[in-house]
Coordinates of N, CA and C in Angstrom, one line a residue:
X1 N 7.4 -4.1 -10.3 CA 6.7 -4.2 -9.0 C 6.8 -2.9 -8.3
X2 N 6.0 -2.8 -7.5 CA 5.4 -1.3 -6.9 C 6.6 -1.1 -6.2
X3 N 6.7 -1.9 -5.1 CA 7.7 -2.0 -3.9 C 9.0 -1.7 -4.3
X4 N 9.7 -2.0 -5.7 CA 10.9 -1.5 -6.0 C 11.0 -0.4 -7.1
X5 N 9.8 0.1 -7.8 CA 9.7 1.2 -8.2 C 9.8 2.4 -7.1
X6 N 8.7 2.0 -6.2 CA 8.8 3.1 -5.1 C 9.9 2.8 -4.3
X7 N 10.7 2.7 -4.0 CA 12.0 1.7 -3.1 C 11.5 2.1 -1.8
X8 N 10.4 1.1 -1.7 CA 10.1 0.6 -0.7 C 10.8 -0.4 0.3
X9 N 10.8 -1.5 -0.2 CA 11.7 -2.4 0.3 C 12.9 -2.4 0.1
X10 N 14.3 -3.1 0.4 CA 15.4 -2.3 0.2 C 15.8 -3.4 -1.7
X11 N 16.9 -2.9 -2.0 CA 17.4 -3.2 -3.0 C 18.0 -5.1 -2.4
X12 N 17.8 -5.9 -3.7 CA 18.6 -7.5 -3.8 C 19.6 -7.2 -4.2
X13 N 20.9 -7.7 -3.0 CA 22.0 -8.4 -3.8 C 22.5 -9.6 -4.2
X14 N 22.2 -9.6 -5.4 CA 22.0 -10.7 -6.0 C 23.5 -11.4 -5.8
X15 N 24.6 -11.1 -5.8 CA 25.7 -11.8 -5.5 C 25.8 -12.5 -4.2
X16 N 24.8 -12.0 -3.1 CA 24.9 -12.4 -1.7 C 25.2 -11.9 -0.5
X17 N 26.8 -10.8 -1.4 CA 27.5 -10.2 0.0 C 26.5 -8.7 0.3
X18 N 27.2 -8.6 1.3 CA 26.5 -7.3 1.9 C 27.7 -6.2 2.2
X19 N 27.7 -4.8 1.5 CA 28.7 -3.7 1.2 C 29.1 -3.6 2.9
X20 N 29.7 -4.0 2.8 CA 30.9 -3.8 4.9 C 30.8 -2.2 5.4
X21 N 30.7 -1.1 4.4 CA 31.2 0.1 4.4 C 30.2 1.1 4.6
X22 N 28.4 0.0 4.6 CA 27.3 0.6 5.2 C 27.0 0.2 6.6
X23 N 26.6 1.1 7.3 CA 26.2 1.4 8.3 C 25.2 0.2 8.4
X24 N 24.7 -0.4 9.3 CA 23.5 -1.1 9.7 C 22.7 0.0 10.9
X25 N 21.6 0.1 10.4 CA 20.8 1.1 11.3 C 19.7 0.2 12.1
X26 N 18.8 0.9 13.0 CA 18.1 0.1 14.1 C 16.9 -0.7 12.6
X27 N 16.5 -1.7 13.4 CA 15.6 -2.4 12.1 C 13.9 -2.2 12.2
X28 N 13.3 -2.2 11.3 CA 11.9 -1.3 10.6 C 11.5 -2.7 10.5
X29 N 10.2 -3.0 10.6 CA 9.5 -4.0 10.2 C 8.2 -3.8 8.8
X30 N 8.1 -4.0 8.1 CA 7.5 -4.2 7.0 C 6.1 -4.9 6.6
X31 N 5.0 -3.9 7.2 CA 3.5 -4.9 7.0 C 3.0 -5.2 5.7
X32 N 2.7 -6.0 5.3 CA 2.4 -6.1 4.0 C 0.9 -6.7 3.9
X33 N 0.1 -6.5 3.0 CA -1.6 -7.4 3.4 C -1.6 -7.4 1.9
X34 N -2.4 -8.6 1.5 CA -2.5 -8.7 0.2 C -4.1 -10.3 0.5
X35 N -4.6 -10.1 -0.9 CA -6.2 -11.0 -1.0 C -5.4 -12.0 -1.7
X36 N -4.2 -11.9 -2.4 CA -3.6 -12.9 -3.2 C -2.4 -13.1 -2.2
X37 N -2.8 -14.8 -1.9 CA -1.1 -15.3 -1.2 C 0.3 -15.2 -1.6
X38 N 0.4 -15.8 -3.3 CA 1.2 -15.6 -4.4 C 1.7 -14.4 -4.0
X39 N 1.4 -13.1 -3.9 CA 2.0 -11.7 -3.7 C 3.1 -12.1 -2.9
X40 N 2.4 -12.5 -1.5 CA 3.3 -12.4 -0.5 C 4.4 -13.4 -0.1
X41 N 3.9 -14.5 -0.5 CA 4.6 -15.6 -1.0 C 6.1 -15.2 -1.6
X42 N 6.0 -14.8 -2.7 CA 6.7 -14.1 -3.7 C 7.9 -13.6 -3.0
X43 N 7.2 -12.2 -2.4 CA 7.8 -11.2 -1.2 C 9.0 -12.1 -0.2
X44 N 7.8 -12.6 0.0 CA 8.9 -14.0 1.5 C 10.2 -14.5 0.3
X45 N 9.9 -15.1 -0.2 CA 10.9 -16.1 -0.6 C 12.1 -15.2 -1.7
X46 N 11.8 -14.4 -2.2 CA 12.6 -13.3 -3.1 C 13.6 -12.6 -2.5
X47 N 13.3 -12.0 -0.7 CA 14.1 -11.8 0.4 C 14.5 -12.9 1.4
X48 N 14.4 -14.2 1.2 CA 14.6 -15.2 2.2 C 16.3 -15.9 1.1
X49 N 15.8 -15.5 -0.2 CA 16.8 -16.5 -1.0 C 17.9 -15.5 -1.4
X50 N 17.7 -13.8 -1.3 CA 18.8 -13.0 -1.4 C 19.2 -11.7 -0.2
X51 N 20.2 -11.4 0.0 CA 20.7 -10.5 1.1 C 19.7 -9.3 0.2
X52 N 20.0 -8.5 1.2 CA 19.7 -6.7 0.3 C 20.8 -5.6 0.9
X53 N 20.9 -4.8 0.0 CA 22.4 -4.2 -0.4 C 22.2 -3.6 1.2
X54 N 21.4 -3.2 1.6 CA 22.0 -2.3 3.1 C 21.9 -3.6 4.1
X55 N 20.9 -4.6 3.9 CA 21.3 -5.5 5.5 C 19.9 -5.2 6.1
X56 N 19.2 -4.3 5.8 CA 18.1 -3.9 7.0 C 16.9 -3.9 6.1
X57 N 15.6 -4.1 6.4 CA 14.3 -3.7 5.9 C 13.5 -2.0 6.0
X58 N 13.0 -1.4 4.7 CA 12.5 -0.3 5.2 C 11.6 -0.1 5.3
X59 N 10.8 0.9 5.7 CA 9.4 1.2 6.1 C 8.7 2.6 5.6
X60 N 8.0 2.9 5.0 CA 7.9 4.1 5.2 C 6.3 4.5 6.4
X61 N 6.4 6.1 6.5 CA 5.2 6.5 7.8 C 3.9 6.2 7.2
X62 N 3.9 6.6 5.9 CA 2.5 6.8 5.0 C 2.4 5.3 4.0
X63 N 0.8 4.7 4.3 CA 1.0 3.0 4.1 C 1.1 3.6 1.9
X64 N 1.5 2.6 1.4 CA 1.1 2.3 0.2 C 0.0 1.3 -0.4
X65 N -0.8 1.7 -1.5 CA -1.8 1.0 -1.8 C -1.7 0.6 -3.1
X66 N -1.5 -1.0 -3.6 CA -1.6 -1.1 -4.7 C -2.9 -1.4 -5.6
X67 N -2.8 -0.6 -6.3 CA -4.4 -0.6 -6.7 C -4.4 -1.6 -8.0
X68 N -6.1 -1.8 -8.3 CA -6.1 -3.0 -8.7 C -6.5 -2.7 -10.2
X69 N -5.9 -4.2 -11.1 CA -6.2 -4.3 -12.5 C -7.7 -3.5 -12.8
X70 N -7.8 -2.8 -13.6 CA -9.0 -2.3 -14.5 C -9.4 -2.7 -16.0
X71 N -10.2 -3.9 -16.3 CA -10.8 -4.0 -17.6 C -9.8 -4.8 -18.1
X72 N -8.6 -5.7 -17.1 CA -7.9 -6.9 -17.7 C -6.7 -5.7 -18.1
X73 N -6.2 -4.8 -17.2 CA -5.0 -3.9 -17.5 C -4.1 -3.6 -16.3
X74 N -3.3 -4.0 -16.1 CA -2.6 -3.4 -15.0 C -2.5 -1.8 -14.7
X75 N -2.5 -1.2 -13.2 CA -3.2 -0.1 -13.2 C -1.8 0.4 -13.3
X76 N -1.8 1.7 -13.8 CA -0.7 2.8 -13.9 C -1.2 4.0 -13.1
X77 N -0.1 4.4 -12.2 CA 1.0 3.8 -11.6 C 0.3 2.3 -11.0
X78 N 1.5 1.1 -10.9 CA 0.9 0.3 -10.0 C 0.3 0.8 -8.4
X79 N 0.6 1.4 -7.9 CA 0.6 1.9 -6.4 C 0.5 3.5 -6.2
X80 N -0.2 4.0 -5.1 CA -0.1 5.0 -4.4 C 0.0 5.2 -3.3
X81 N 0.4 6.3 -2.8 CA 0.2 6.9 -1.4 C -1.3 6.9 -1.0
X82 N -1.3 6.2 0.2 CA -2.5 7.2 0.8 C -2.6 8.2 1.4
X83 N -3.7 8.9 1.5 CA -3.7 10.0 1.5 C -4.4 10.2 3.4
X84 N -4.6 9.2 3.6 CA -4.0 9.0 5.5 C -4.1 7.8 6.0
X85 N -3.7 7.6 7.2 CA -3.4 6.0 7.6 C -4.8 5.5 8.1
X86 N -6.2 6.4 7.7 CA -7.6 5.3 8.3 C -7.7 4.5 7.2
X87 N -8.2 3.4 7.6 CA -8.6 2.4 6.4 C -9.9 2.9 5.9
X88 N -10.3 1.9 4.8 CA -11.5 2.2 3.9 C -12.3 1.6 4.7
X89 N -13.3 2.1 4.6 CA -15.1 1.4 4.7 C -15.0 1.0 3.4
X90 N -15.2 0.4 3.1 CA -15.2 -0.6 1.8 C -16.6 -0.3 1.2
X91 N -17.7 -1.2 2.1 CA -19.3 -0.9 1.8 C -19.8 0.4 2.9
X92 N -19.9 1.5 2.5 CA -20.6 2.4 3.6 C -21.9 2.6 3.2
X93 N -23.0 2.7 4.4 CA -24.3 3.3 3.8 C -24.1 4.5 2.4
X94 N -25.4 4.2 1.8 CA -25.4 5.2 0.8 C -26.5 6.2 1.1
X95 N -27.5 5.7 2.3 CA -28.9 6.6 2.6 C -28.4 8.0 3.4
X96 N -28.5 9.2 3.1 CA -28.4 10.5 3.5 C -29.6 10.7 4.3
X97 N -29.9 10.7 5.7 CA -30.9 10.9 6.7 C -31.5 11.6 6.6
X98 N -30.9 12.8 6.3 CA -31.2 14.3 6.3 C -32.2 14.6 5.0
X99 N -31.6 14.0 3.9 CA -32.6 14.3 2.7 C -33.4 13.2 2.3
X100 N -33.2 12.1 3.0 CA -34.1 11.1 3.0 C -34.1 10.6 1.8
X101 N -33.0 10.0 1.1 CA -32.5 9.7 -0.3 C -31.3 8.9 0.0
X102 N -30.7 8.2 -1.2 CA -29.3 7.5 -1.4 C -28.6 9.0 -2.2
X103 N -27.5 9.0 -1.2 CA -26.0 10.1 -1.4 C -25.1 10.1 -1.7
X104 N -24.1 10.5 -2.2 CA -22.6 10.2 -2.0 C -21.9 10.8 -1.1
X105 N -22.1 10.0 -0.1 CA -21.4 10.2 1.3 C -20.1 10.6 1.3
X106 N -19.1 10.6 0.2 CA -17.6 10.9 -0.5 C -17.8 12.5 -0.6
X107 N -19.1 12.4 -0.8 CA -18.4 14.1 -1.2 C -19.4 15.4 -0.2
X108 N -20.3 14.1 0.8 CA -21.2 15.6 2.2 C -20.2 16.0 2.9
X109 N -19.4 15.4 3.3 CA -18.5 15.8 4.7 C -17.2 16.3 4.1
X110 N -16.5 17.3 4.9 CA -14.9 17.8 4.6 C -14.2 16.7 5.1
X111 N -14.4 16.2 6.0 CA -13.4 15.3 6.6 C -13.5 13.7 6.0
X112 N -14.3 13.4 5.1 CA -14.6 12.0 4.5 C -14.3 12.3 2.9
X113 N -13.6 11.3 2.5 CA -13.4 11.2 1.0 C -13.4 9.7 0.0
X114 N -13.7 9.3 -1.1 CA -14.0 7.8 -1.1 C -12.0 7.8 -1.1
X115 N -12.1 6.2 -1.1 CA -10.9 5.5 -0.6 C -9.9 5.7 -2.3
X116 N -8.6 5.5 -2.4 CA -7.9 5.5 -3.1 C -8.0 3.9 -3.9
X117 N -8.4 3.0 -3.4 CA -8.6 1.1 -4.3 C -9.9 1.3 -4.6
X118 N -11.0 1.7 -3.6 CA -12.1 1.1 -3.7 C -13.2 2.4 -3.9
X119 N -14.0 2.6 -5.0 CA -14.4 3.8 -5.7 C -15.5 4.1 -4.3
X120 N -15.7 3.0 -4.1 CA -17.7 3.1 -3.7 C -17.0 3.3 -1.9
X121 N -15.9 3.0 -1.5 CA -15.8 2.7 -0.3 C -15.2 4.7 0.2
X122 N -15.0 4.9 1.6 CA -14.8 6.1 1.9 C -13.9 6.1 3.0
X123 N -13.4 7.3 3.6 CA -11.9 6.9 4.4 C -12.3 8.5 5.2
X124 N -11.2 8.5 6.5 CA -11.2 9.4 6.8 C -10.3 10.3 6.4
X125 N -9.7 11.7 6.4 CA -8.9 12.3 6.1 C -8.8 13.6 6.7
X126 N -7.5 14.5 6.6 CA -7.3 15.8 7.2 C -8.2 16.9 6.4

């Protein structure tokens, strides 16, 4: 799973107890969005039914994206960084005003690039 490849979320202890000898730090909340319930579902009940080794949930600044099966294959890596915190336009116009044609709007502008899940969709970026 992405989330504990990238240790994202914190490690299960599967015995229950929690190490006495770590610190408990202020607490992070963890957004999670998924099109499949099952995912999150999963998520809830996997940390509801076991402690995790530090006590606390983590977060990171930059969101993660897990990208999706290709051709009936799980995608390698499962997950990536994005490469900034705007979301995708999923469906963006394709018509170029200027040349009075369909464009790839991904690649006119410096500041626009398509999205990291969605080929056709575009995002903002630095």
């Amino acid at each position: 799973m992405c989330s504990q490849q990238e240790s994202l979320l914190p490690e299960i202890n599967i015995n229950g107890t929690l190490n006495p000898t770590k610190s408990t730090k202020k607490s992070k909340a963890v957004l999670i969005t998924s099109l499949y319930p099952e995912y999150s579902e999963k998520l809830k009940s996997m940390y509801y039914e076991h402690t995790t080794v530090t006590g606390q949930g983590l977060a990171g600044l930059k969101p993660w994206i897990l990208l999706t099966p290709r051709d009936q294959k799980p995608a390698v890596p499962p997950c990536t960084r994005a490469v900034s915190m705007e979301p995708c336009f999923q469906v963006p116009p394709t018509y170029d005003c200027r040349a009075k044609k369909n464009a790839d709007l991904g690649a006119l502008v410096r500041h626009v690039t398509h999205c990291e899940d969605v080929e056709q969709g575009i995002k903002l970026v630095d």
